[in-house]
Amino acid sequence: MTRNTSFSKALALAAALTALPFAASADPAQDYQDYCAECHADNRLGAQGPALIPETLARMRGPKIEAVIRDGRVTTQMPAYGEELSGEQIAELAAYLNTPLDVIPPWTEPEIMASRVMDEDYAPVGAPVWPSDPMNITLVVETGDHHVSVLDGDTFEVLDRFETPFAVHGGPKFTPDGKFVFIMSRDGWVQKYDIYALKQVGRVRAGLNSRNIAMSGDGKWLAVANYLPNTLTILSTDDLSVAEVHEVVGKDGTPSRVSAVYQAPPRESFVLALKDVPEIWEVSYSDNPDMGLFAAGFTHDWRIEGPTRQDTPFPIRKITTPDYLDDFFFDQKYEHIMGASRKGEDGLVIDLVIGQKVADLDLPGMPHLGSGITWDWNDTKVMATPHLKEGVVSVIDMNSWKTVKRITTEGPGFFMRSHKNSPYVWADVFFGPNKDKIHIIDKQSLEIVRTLQPVPGATVAHVEFTKDGSRALVSVWEDDGEVLVYDAKTLEIVKRLPMRKPSGKYNVWNKITFEEGTSH
Ligand code: DHE
């Protein structure tokens, strides 16, 4: 008995020791509630912390999810749980977070409006509260600690540095007067910021997982392309209220994520590519029945599916495409779109007026058309795009739709930029061992004339020009990174601005005038 009692005690002690400091067995759903739910919400859709769902996690660059649970995330409020959770618990929790939600909660007008927060201390101003050229302001997205720096484009002085929602993606969109900017995060938050007042105006969660945003040509509407739920949300830019939430369902009833949305100003419409249905949609925001898709007589035509102009201010035209399109690029007149097929093997050209494919494009290696740029070359206009899976830049004649050159680079690239006043195109090499290089391509010879390697070993990517094209700003895409200001002619660095993992940079003038060297 005594022996048995001692034995039991020893067993209990051993069990207690094994259990400490870790819990006995992994129950990831319980661990989620105990350790994560307070910041990331009971339903994993995010609160102060980001959503913890596969759609969000798969897109986040940086340390793997297990490492984040174990070690925390510096510069954020995410603590390290390596002392409290065992390796097995962390692995199971990470797997749990990577499991899709069983049920996607509704995210329609009432939920979106309930998320809206307008800043009480915000007051509009009549003129900028700073003396710089309002058309030469440049925003730098700093993904290291989720901030945006507002730069004077002449002196490169930082006028303000403000906090953004977690994980901003895609280009911010400026109102046509350059006064306000809208910024979107992968968790679907849209932030409105007043550049003149240097103040946030408010935020609203327009989707649960979003791709990008587009501003209407008149500056009144903001379209938000969502993956989750399968919707396109249209917000009023004035007060971030919901103007409409379109369910995205193909002609055959299949729901779809939206890959990307862009505005087509002369058509007074938004055009969007669908991820899960071989269709592109054109959504009119025009008040004028003679404009855009109505100009071609589509109002009462079979091509308008779903609600018509009588029912909604944003009627939709659905165009069936021969393949699924992931991303696309407009020609100058917004009559054609150049699309990349989902398989990344080729591309096609759709004539938006007749709603039909008119040409194939030779575009293997997953072109990143969202980064495409155009310029005059010989007697034609060319468009150039990097490829995410191949170390080339394709240059395509926009009249014949033929590839005029494939420029071999030192690795696959993500972004390209130029300016009408610059003889060069800047193309990064985002992926692979040469990620610290950036190519300078002559716009007429289509040859690489220089390759810069400003900080050996550090990723350099994404370029933006100043309003006059005299300076090119390059991101050193590292946590203790910087923005390098180059003289765009001599290709010498004239200034270095320390920044926290700077990603995209956006000049007000280049964006609102649709400068040909910049993406939309
Ligand atoms: Fe982006 C723009 C899609 C991964 C940084 N990216 C865009 C746009 C699209 C797109 C459709 C154009 C939107 C706009 O500006 O309105 N991006 C995709 C993808 O499909 C892809 C490959 C996979 C995914 O994660 O969704 C992808 N993108 C990334 C990244 O991993 C990058 C490098 C880091 C990040 O922030 O997630 C990244 N994407 C960017 C940036 C822009 C962008 C900085 C704006 C470029 C510009 O100059 O306008």
Coordinates of C-alpha atoms and ligand atoms in Angstrom, one line a residue:
M1 CA 0.0 0.0 0.0
T2 CA 2.7 2.4 1.1
R3 CA 4.7 1.3 -2.0
N4 CA 1.7 1.8 -4.2
T5 CA 1.0 5.2 -2.7
S6 CA 4.6 6.3 -3.2
F7 CA 4.4 4.9 -6.7
S8 CA 1.2 6.9 -7.5
K9 CA 2.7 10.0 -6.0
A10 CA 5.8 9.5 -8.2
L11 CA 3.6 9.0 -11.2
A12 CA 1.6 12.1 -10.4
L13 CA 4.8 14.1 -9.9
A14 CA 6.3 12.9 -13.2
A15 CA 3.0 13.8 -14.9
A16 CA 3.0 17.2 -13.4
L17 CA 6.6 17.7 -14.4
T18 CA 6.0 16.7 -18.0
A19 CA 3.0 19.0 -18.0
L20 CA 5.0 22.0 -16.9
P21 CA 5.3 24.5 -18.3
F22 CA 3.2 23.1 -21.1
A23 CA -0.4 21.9 -21.2
A24 CA -0.9 18.1 -21.4
S25 CA -2.1 17.7 -24.9
A26 CA -2.8 19.9 -27.9
D27 CA -6.3 21.2 -28.3
P28 CA -5.8 23.9 -31.0
A29 CA -9.3 25.2 -30.9
Q30 CA -9.1 25.7 -27.1
D31 CA -5.6 27.1 -27.4
Y32 CA -6.9 29.5 -29.9
Q33 CA -9.6 30.7 -27.5
D34 CA -7.1 30.9 -24.6
Y35 CA -4.2 32.6 -26.3
C36 CA -5.4 34.3 -29.6
A37 CA -9.1 35.1 -29.5
E38 CA -8.7 38.2 -27.4
C39 CA -6.8 40.1 -30.1
H40 CA -7.9 38.1 -33.3
A41 CA -11.6 37.6 -32.4
D42 CA -13.4 34.4 -31.5
N43 CA -14.2 33.7 -35.1
R44 CA -10.5 34.3 -36.3
L45 CA -11.6 37.2 -38.5
G46 CA -9.4 39.7 -36.7
A47 CA -9.9 42.5 -34.2
Q48 CA -6.8 44.6 -33.0
G49 CA -4.8 41.8 -34.5
P50 CA -5.2 40.6 -38.2
A51 CA -7.5 37.8 -39.3
L52 CA -6.0 34.3 -38.7
I53 CA -7.4 32.5 -41.7
P54 CA -5.6 30.8 -44.7
E55 CA -6.6 33.6 -47.1
T56 CA -4.7 36.1 -45.0
L57 CA -1.8 33.9 -43.7
A58 CA -0.9 32.5 -47.1
R59 CA -0.3 36.0 -48.4
M60 CA 1.9 37.3 -45.6
R61 CA 5.5 37.4 -46.3
G62 CA 8.0 37.1 -43.4
P63 CA 8.4 34.5 -40.7
K64 CA 6.3 31.3 -40.8
I65 CA 3.3 31.2 -38.6
E66 CA 4.8 28.7 -36.1
A67 CA 7.8 31.0 -35.6
V68 CA 5.4 34.0 -35.0
I69 CA 3.5 32.0 -32.4
R70 CA 6.7 30.9 -30.7
D71 CA 8.7 34.1 -30.9
G72 CA 6.1 36.8 -31.3
R73 CA 6.4 39.6 -33.8
V74 CA 8.7 42.5 -33.0
T75 CA 7.2 46.0 -33.3
T76 CA 3.7 44.6 -32.9
Q77 CA 1.7 43.6 -29.9
M78 CA 2.0 39.9 -30.8
P79 CA 3.7 38.3 -27.8
A80 CA 5.9 35.1 -27.8
Y81 CA 4.2 31.9 -26.6
G82 CA 7.3 29.7 -26.8
E83 CA 7.4 29.5 -23.0
E84 CA 3.7 28.6 -22.6
L85 CA 2.9 26.3 -25.5
S86 CA 4.8 23.1 -26.4
G87 CA 6.2 22.5 -29.9
E88 CA 3.3 20.1 -30.6
Q89 CA 0.7 22.7 -29.5
I90 CA 2.3 25.4 -31.6
A91 CA 2.3 23.1 -34.7
E92 CA -1.3 22.1 -34.2
L93 CA -2.3 25.7 -33.6
A94 CA -0.6 26.8 -36.8
A95 CA -2.4 24.0 -38.7
Y96 CA -5.7 25.0 -37.1
L97 CA -5.2 28.6 -38.3
N98 CA -4.4 27.4 -41.8
T99 CA -7.7 25.5 -41.9
P100 CA -10.5 27.4 -43.8
L101 CA -13.4 28.7 -41.7
D102 CA -16.4 26.3 -41.8
V103 CA -18.8 29.2 -42.1
I104 CA -18.1 32.7 -43.5
P105 CA -20.2 35.1 -41.5
P106 CA -22.2 37.6 -43.5
W107 CA -20.3 40.7 -44.4
T108 CA -22.9 43.0 -46.1
E109 CA -24.0 46.5 -45.5
P110 CA -25.0 46.3 -41.8
E111 CA -21.7 44.6 -40.8
I112 CA -19.6 46.9 -42.9
M113 CA -21.3 50.0 -41.6
A114 CA -21.0 48.7 -38.0
S115 CA -17.2 48.4 -38.5
R116 CA -16.9 52.0 -39.7
V117 CA -15.0 54.4 -37.4
M118 CA -14.8 58.1 -38.3
D119 CA -12.2 60.1 -36.3
E120 CA -13.8 62.5 -34.0
D121 CA -10.9 64.8 -33.9
Y122 CA -10.7 65.1 -37.7
A123 CA -11.6 68.5 -39.2
P124 CA -11.2 69.3 -42.9
V125 CA -8.8 72.1 -43.8
G126 CA -9.1 74.5 -46.8
A127 CA -5.5 74.3 -47.8
P128 CA -2.5 72.2 -47.0
V129 CA -1.1 72.7 -43.5
W130 CA 2.4 72.4 -45.1
P131 CA 4.2 74.5 -47.7
S132 CA 5.3 71.8 -50.2
D133 CA 4.0 71.3 -53.8
P134 CA 0.7 69.3 -53.2
M135 CA 1.2 67.6 -56.6
N136 CA 4.6 66.3 -55.7
I137 CA 3.7 64.5 -52.5
T138 CA 4.9 60.9 -52.4
L139 CA 3.6 58.3 -50.0
V140 CA 5.9 55.4 -48.9
V141 CA 4.2 52.3 -47.5
E142 CA 6.4 50.9 -44.7
T143 CA 5.3 47.3 -44.2
G144 CA 7.8 46.7 -41.4
D145 CA 5.6 48.4 -38.8
H146 CA 2.5 49.2 -40.8
H147 CA 2.9 52.9 -41.4
V148 CA 2.9 55.3 -44.3
S149 CA 5.4 58.2 -44.6
V150 CA 4.2 61.3 -46.4
L151 CA 7.2 62.8 -48.3
D152 CA 7.7 66.3 -49.7
G153 CA 8.7 65.3 -53.3
D154 CA 11.2 68.2 -53.6
T155 CA 13.0 68.1 -50.3
F156 CA 12.1 64.5 -49.3
E157 CA 11.3 65.7 -45.8
V158 CA 8.9 63.4 -44.0
L159 CA 5.7 65.6 -43.4
D160 CA 3.9 62.9 -41.5
R161 CA 4.2 59.2 -40.6
F162 CA 0.8 57.6 -39.8
E163 CA -0.3 54.1 -38.8
T164 CA -2.1 52.0 -41.3
P165 CA -4.2 48.9 -40.9
F166 CA -2.1 45.6 -40.8
A167 CA -0.7 44.4 -44.1
V168 CA -1.5 47.1 -46.7
H169 CA -1.5 45.7 -50.2
G170 CA -1.7 47.3 -53.7
G171 CA -1.5 50.9 -54.6
P172 CA -3.3 53.5 -52.5
K173 CA -5.8 55.5 -54.5
F174 CA -5.9 59.3 -54.6
T175 CA -8.9 61.5 -55.2
P176 CA -8.5 63.4 -58.5
D177 CA -7.6 66.6 -56.7
G178 CA -4.9 64.8 -54.7
K179 CA -6.4 65.8 -51.4
F180 CA -7.4 62.5 -50.0
V181 CA -5.9 59.0 -50.2
F182 CA -7.5 55.6 -49.6
I183 CA -5.4 52.7 -48.4
M184 CA -6.5 49.0 -48.3
S185 CA -5.2 46.1 -46.1
R186 CA -5.5 42.4 -46.9
D187 CA -8.0 42.1 -44.1
G188 CA -10.3 44.4 -46.1
W189 CA -9.9 47.6 -44.1
V190 CA -10.0 50.8 -46.1
Q191 CA -8.5 53.8 -44.5
K192 CA -9.2 57.4 -45.6
Y193 CA -6.5 59.9 -45.0
D194 CA -6.5 63.7 -45.6
I195 CA -3.2 64.7 -47.1
Y196 CA -3.8 68.4 -46.7
A197 CA -4.6 68.1 -43.0
L198 CA -2.2 65.2 -42.4
K199 CA -4.9 63.4 -40.5
Q200 CA -6.8 60.1 -40.8
V201 CA -10.5 60.7 -41.6
G202 CA -11.7 57.2 -40.8
R203 CA -11.7 53.4 -41.5
V204 CA -14.2 50.8 -42.6
R205 CA -13.9 47.1 -43.1
A206 CA -15.2 46.6 -46.6
G207 CA -14.4 42.9 -46.9
L208 CA -12.9 40.1 -44.8
N209 CA -10.1 39.4 -47.2
S210 CA -9.5 41.9 -50.0
R211 CA -7.3 42.3 -53.1
N212 CA -7.2 45.9 -54.1
I213 CA -9.3 49.1 -54.6
A214 CA -10.1 51.4 -57.5
M215 CA -11.4 55.0 -57.4
S216 CA -14.0 56.2 -59.8
G217 CA -12.8 58.9 -62.3
D218 CA -15.1 61.4 -60.6
G219 CA -13.6 60.6 -57.2
K220 CA -17.0 59.7 -55.7
W221 CA -16.8 55.9 -55.4
L222 CA -14.3 53.4 -54.2
A223 CA -14.6 49.8 -55.4
V224 CA -13.1 47.1 -53.2
A225 CA -12.3 43.7 -54.7
N226 CA -12.9 41.0 -52.2
Y227 CA -11.8 37.3 -51.9
L228 CA -13.9 36.9 -48.8
P229 CA -16.8 37.0 -49.0
N230 CA -17.2 36.8 -52.8
T231 CA -18.2 40.4 -53.2
L232 CA -17.4 43.8 -54.7
T233 CA -18.1 46.5 -52.2
I234 CA -18.7 50.1 -53.5
L235 CA -18.1 52.8 -50.9
S236 CA -18.8 56.5 -51.0
T237 CA -15.5 58.2 -50.8
D238 CA -17.1 61.0 -48.9
D239 CA -17.9 59.2 -45.7
L240 CA -16.9 55.6 -46.3
S241 CA -20.6 54.5 -46.3
V242 CA -21.7 51.6 -48.3
A243 CA -23.2 52.4 -51.7
E244 CA -23.7 48.8 -52.8
V245 CA -22.4 45.3 -52.1
H246 CA -22.5 43.2 -55.2
E247 CA -22.4 39.5 -54.8
V248 CA -20.0 38.1 -57.3
V249 CA -21.6 35.2 -59.1
G250 CA -20.9 34.2 -62.6
K251 CA -23.6 33.8 -65.3
D252 CA -23.9 30.1 -64.4
G253 CA -24.4 30.8 -60.7
T254 CA -20.8 30.0 -59.6
P255 CA -19.6 32.4 -56.9
S256 CA -16.2 33.9 -57.4
R257 CA -13.4 35.8 -55.8
V258 CA -12.4 39.1 -57.4
S259 CA -8.8 39.0 -58.6
A260 CA -8.5 42.7 -59.2
V261 CA -10.5 45.9 -59.9
Y262 CA -9.4 48.9 -61.9
Q263 CA -11.1 52.1 -63.1
A264 CA -11.6 52.8 -66.8
P265 CA -12.1 56.6 -66.7
P266 CA -13.3 57.2 -70.3
R267 CA -15.8 54.5 -69.9
E268 CA -16.9 55.7 -66.5
S269 CA -16.7 52.2 -65.2
F270 CA -14.8 49.8 -63.0
V271 CA -13.5 46.6 -64.7
L272 CA -12.8 43.5 -62.7
A273 CA -11.3 40.1 -63.3
L274 CA -12.9 37.2 -61.6
K275 CA -10.7 34.4 -60.1
D276 CA -13.1 31.4 -60.2
V277 CA -15.2 32.1 -63.2
P278 CA -14.0 32.9 -66.8
E279 CA -15.6 36.3 -66.9
I280 CA -14.6 39.9 -66.6
W281 CA -17.2 42.4 -65.3
E282 CA -17.7 46.0 -66.1
V283 CA -19.5 48.0 -63.5
S284 CA -20.8 51.4 -64.6
Y285 CA -20.7 54.3 -62.2
S286 CA -21.8 56.8 -64.9
D287 CA -24.7 59.2 -64.5
N288 CA -24.7 59.7 -68.2
P289 CA -26.7 57.2 -70.3
D290 CA -24.5 58.0 -73.3
M291 CA -21.3 57.0 -71.5
G292 CA -19.2 53.9 -71.2
L293 CA -20.9 50.6 -71.6
F294 CA -24.2 52.4 -72.3
A295 CA -22.7 54.2 -75.3
A296 CA -22.5 51.0 -77.2
G297 CA -26.2 50.4 -76.7
F298 CA -25.8 47.8 -74.0
T299 CA -28.5 49.1 -71.7
H300 CA -31.2 46.8 -72.9
D301 CA -28.9 44.2 -74.5
W302 CA -28.3 40.6 -73.4
R303 CA -24.9 41.6 -72.3
I304 CA -26.2 43.3 -69.2
E305 CA -26.8 40.6 -66.6
G306 CA -28.6 41.0 -63.3
P307 CA -29.7 44.4 -62.1
T308 CA -30.1 47.0 -64.8
R309 CA -29.8 50.8 -64.7
Q310 CA -33.3 51.1 -63.5
D311 CA -32.6 49.1 -60.3
T312 CA -29.1 50.3 -59.4
P313 CA -26.7 53.1 -60.0
F314 CA -24.0 50.4 -60.7
P315 CA -25.3 48.1 -63.4
I316 CA -23.0 45.2 -64.4
R317 CA -22.0 43.9 -67.8
K318 CA -20.6 40.4 -67.6
I319 CA -18.2 39.3 -70.4
T320 CA -17.4 35.6 -70.8
T321 CA -13.7 35.1 -71.5
P322 CA -12.0 32.0 -73.0
D323 CA -9.8 31.6 -69.9
Y324 CA -9.8 32.6 -66.2
L325 CA -7.9 35.9 -65.9
D326 CA -5.8 36.7 -62.9
D327 CA -4.8 40.3 -63.7
F328 CA -5.0 42.6 -66.6
F329 CA -3.8 45.8 -68.2
F330 CA -5.7 48.5 -70.2
D331 CA -4.6 50.1 -73.4
Q332 CA -4.5 53.9 -73.5
K333 CA -8.1 54.3 -74.8
Y334 CA -9.5 51.7 -72.4
E335 CA -10.9 49.8 -75.3
H336 CA -8.8 46.7 -74.8
I337 CA -7.6 44.7 -71.8
M338 CA -4.5 42.5 -71.9
G339 CA -5.1 39.6 -69.5
A340 CA -2.9 37.0 -68.0
S341 CA -4.3 33.5 -67.9
R342 CA -4.6 31.9 -64.5
K343 CA -2.3 29.0 -65.5
G344 CA 0.4 31.7 -66.3
E345 CA 1.1 30.2 -69.7
D346 CA -0.2 32.8 -72.0
G347 CA -2.4 35.9 -72.3
L348 CA -5.2 37.3 -74.3
V349 CA -6.6 40.6 -75.5
I350 CA -10.3 41.4 -75.0
D351 CA -12.0 44.2 -76.9
L352 CA -14.2 45.8 -74.3
V353 CA -16.5 47.4 -76.8
I354 CA -17.5 44.2 -78.5
G355 CA -16.9 42.0 -75.5
Q356 CA -14.8 39.4 -77.4
K357 CA -11.2 38.1 -77.5
V358 CA -9.4 39.7 -80.4
A359 CA -5.8 38.4 -80.0
D360 CA -3.6 36.0 -78.1
L361 CA -0.5 37.2 -76.3
D362 CA 2.8 35.3 -76.0
L363 CA 3.2 35.6 -72.2
P364 CA 4.5 32.5 -70.5
G365 CA 6.1 32.6 -67.0
M366 CA 3.2 34.3 -65.1
P367 CA 3.4 38.0 -66.2
H368 CA 2.6 40.5 -63.5
L369 CA 0.5 42.7 -65.6
G370 CA -0.5 45.0 -62.7
S371 CA 3.0 46.3 -62.9
G372 CA 2.9 46.9 -66.6
I373 CA 4.0 50.2 -68.1
T374 CA 3.9 51.8 -71.6
W375 CA 5.9 54.1 -73.8
D376 CA 6.4 55.2 -77.4
W377 CA 8.8 53.0 -79.3
N378 CA 9.5 53.4 -83.0
D379 CA 6.1 54.3 -84.5
T380 CA 4.1 52.4 -82.0
K381 CA 3.2 52.1 -78.3
V382 CA 4.7 49.3 -76.3
M383 CA 3.8 47.7 -73.0
A384 CA 6.3 46.0 -70.8
T385 CA 5.7 43.6 -68.0
P386 CA 7.9 41.6 -65.6
H387 CA 7.2 37.8 -65.0
L388 CA 6.9 36.3 -61.6
K389 CA 8.3 32.9 -62.6
E390 CA 10.9 33.8 -65.3
G391 CA 13.8 36.1 -65.5
V392 CA 12.5 38.2 -68.4
V393 CA 10.7 41.4 -69.2
S394 CA 8.3 41.0 -72.1
V395 CA 7.8 44.0 -74.4
I396 CA 4.6 43.9 -76.5
D397 CA 3.5 46.1 -79.4
M398 CA 0.1 47.4 -78.4
N399 CA -1.1 47.7 -82.1
S400 CA -0.1 44.3 -83.4
W401 CA -0.2 42.6 -79.9
K402 CA 3.1 40.8 -80.9
T403 CA 6.0 40.5 -78.5
V404 CA 8.8 42.7 -79.9
K405 CA 11.4 41.7 -77.3
R406 CA 12.0 39.4 -74.3
I407 CA 14.7 41.1 -72.3
T408 CA 16.6 38.5 -70.1
T409 CA 17.0 39.7 -66.6
E410 CA 19.0 38.3 -63.6
G411 CA 15.8 36.8 -62.1
P412 CA 12.0 37.1 -62.0
G413 CA 10.8 40.6 -61.1
F414 CA 7.8 42.1 -59.5
F415 CA 7.7 45.8 -60.4
M416 CA 8.6 48.1 -63.2
R417 CA 8.5 51.9 -63.5
S418 CA 9.4 54.7 -65.8
H419 CA 8.3 58.3 -66.4
K420 CA 7.7 60.2 -69.7
N421 CA 10.7 62.4 -68.9
S422 CA 13.0 59.4 -68.4
P423 CA 14.8 57.5 -71.1
Y424 CA 14.9 54.5 -68.8
V425 CA 12.7 51.8 -67.4
W426 CA 13.6 50.5 -63.9
A427 CA 13.0 46.8 -63.4
D428 CA 13.6 44.9 -60.1
V429 CA 14.8 41.3 -59.7
F430 CA 12.6 40.5 -56.7
F431 CA 13.1 36.8 -56.6
G432 CA 16.2 34.7 -56.3
P433 CA 19.8 35.3 -55.5
N434 CA 20.0 38.6 -57.4
K435 CA 17.2 40.3 -55.5
D436 CA 19.7 43.0 -54.6
K437 CA 19.9 44.2 -58.2
I438 CA 17.8 46.5 -60.3
H439 CA 18.1 46.8 -64.0
I440 CA 18.0 50.0 -66.0
I441 CA 16.6 49.4 -69.5
D442 CA 16.9 51.9 -72.3
K443 CA 13.4 52.6 -73.6
Q444 CA 14.5 52.8 -77.3
S445 CA 17.2 50.1 -77.7
L446 CA 15.3 47.8 -75.2
E447 CA 18.7 46.8 -73.8
I448 CA 19.8 46.7 -70.2
V449 CA 22.3 49.6 -70.0
R450 CA 23.1 49.4 -66.3
T451 CA 22.5 47.1 -63.3
L452 CA 22.5 48.7 -59.9
Q453 CA 23.4 46.9 -56.7
P454 CA 23.1 49.6 -54.1
V455 CA 23.1 47.5 -50.9
P456 CA 24.6 44.0 -51.6
G457 CA 22.5 41.2 -50.1
A458 CA 19.4 43.5 -49.4
T459 CA 16.2 43.2 -51.5
V460 CA 15.8 46.3 -53.7
A461 CA 12.4 46.7 -55.4
H462 CA 9.7 49.0 -56.5
V463 CA 10.6 52.4 -58.0
E464 CA 8.6 55.6 -58.1
F465 CA 9.5 58.9 -59.8
T466 CA 9.0 62.4 -58.6
K467 CA 6.4 64.5 -60.5
D468 CA 9.0 65.8 -63.1
G469 CA 10.8 62.5 -63.4
S470 CA 14.1 63.9 -62.2
R471 CA 14.4 61.6 -59.2
A472 CA 13.7 57.8 -58.8
L473 CA 13.0 56.5 -55.4
V474 CA 14.0 52.8 -54.8
S475 CA 13.0 50.7 -51.7
V476 CA 15.6 48.8 -49.8
W477 CA 12.9 46.3 -48.8
E478 CA 14.4 45.2 -45.4
D479 CA 13.2 45.8 -41.8
D480 CA 15.9 48.3 -41.2
G481 CA 15.6 49.4 -44.8
E482 CA 15.7 52.8 -46.6
V483 CA 14.4 54.6 -49.6
L484 CA 17.2 55.6 -51.9
V485 CA 16.7 58.7 -53.9
Y486 CA 18.5 58.5 -57.3
D487 CA 19.2 61.2 -59.8
A488 CA 17.2 59.6 -62.6
K489 CA 19.7 60.8 -65.3
T490 CA 23.1 60.2 -63.7
L491 CA 21.9 57.1 -61.7
E492 CA 23.7 58.4 -58.6
I493 CA 22.2 58.2 -55.1
V494 CA 21.5 61.7 -53.9
K495 CA 19.7 61.0 -50.6
R496 CA 19.0 58.1 -48.3
L497 CA 15.9 58.0 -46.1
P498 CA 15.8 55.3 -43.4
M499 CA 12.4 53.4 -43.5
R500 CA 10.9 50.2 -42.0
K501 CA 10.7 47.7 -44.8
P502 CA 9.4 50.1 -47.4
S503 CA 7.4 48.5 -50.2
G504 CA 5.4 50.6 -52.7
K505 CA 5.8 54.4 -53.2
Y506 CA 3.2 56.6 -54.9
N507 CA 3.5 60.1 -56.2
V508 CA 0.3 62.1 -56.3
W509 CA 0.9 63.6 -59.7
N510 CA 2.0 60.5 -61.4
K511 CA -1.0 58.6 -60.1
I512 CA -3.8 61.2 -60.7
T513 CA -2.6 61.9 -64.2
F514 CA -2.1 58.2 -65.0
E515 CA 1.5 58.9 -66.0
E516 CA 2.4 56.3 -68.6
G517 CA 5.4 55.0 -66.7
T518 CA 3.3 54.0 -63.6
S519 CA 0.9 51.2 -63.0
H520 CA -2.7 52.1 -62.3
Ligands
DHE1 FE1 0.8 42.6 -55.1 C1 -0.1 45.6 -56.4 C2 -1.7 41.1 -56.9 C3 1.8 39.5 -54.0 C4 3.1 44.1 -53.2 N1 -0.6 43.2 -56.4 C5 -0.8 44.5 -56.8 C6 -2.0 44.5 -57.7 C7 -2.5 43.3 -57.8 C8 -1.6 42.4 -57.0 C9 -3.7 42.8 -58.6 C10 -2.5 45.8 -58.3 C11 -3.5 46.4 -57.3 C12 -3.5 47.9 -57.3 O1 -2.4 48.5 -57.1 O2 -4.6 48.4 -57.3 N2 0.2 40.6 -55.4 C13 -0.8 40.2 -56.2 C14 -0.8 38.8 -56.3 O3 -1.6 38.1 -57.0 C15 0.3 38.3 -55.6 C16 1.4 37.7 -56.6 C17 -0.1 37.1 -54.6 C18 -0.8 37.7 -53.4 O4 -0.2 37.7 -52.4 O5 -2.0 38.1 -53.6 C19 0.9 39.5 -54.9 N3 2.2 41.9 -53.8 C20 2.5 40.7 -53.5 C21 3.6 40.6 -52.5 O6 4.0 39.5 -52.0 C22 4.1 41.9 -52.3 C23 5.5 42.0 -52.9 C24 4.2 42.3 -50.8 C25 2.9 42.6 -50.2 O7 2.7 43.7 -49.8 O8 2.1 41.7 -50.1 C26 3.1 42.7 -53.1 N4 1.4 44.5 -54.9 C27 2.4 44.9 -54.0 C28 2.6 46.3 -54.2 C29 1.7 46.8 -55.1 C30 0.9 45.6 -55.5 C31 3.6 47.2 -53.4 C32 1.4 48.2 -55.7 C33 2.3 48.4 -56.9 C34 2.2 49.7 -57.5 O9 3.2 50.3 -57.8 O10 1.1 50.2 -57.8

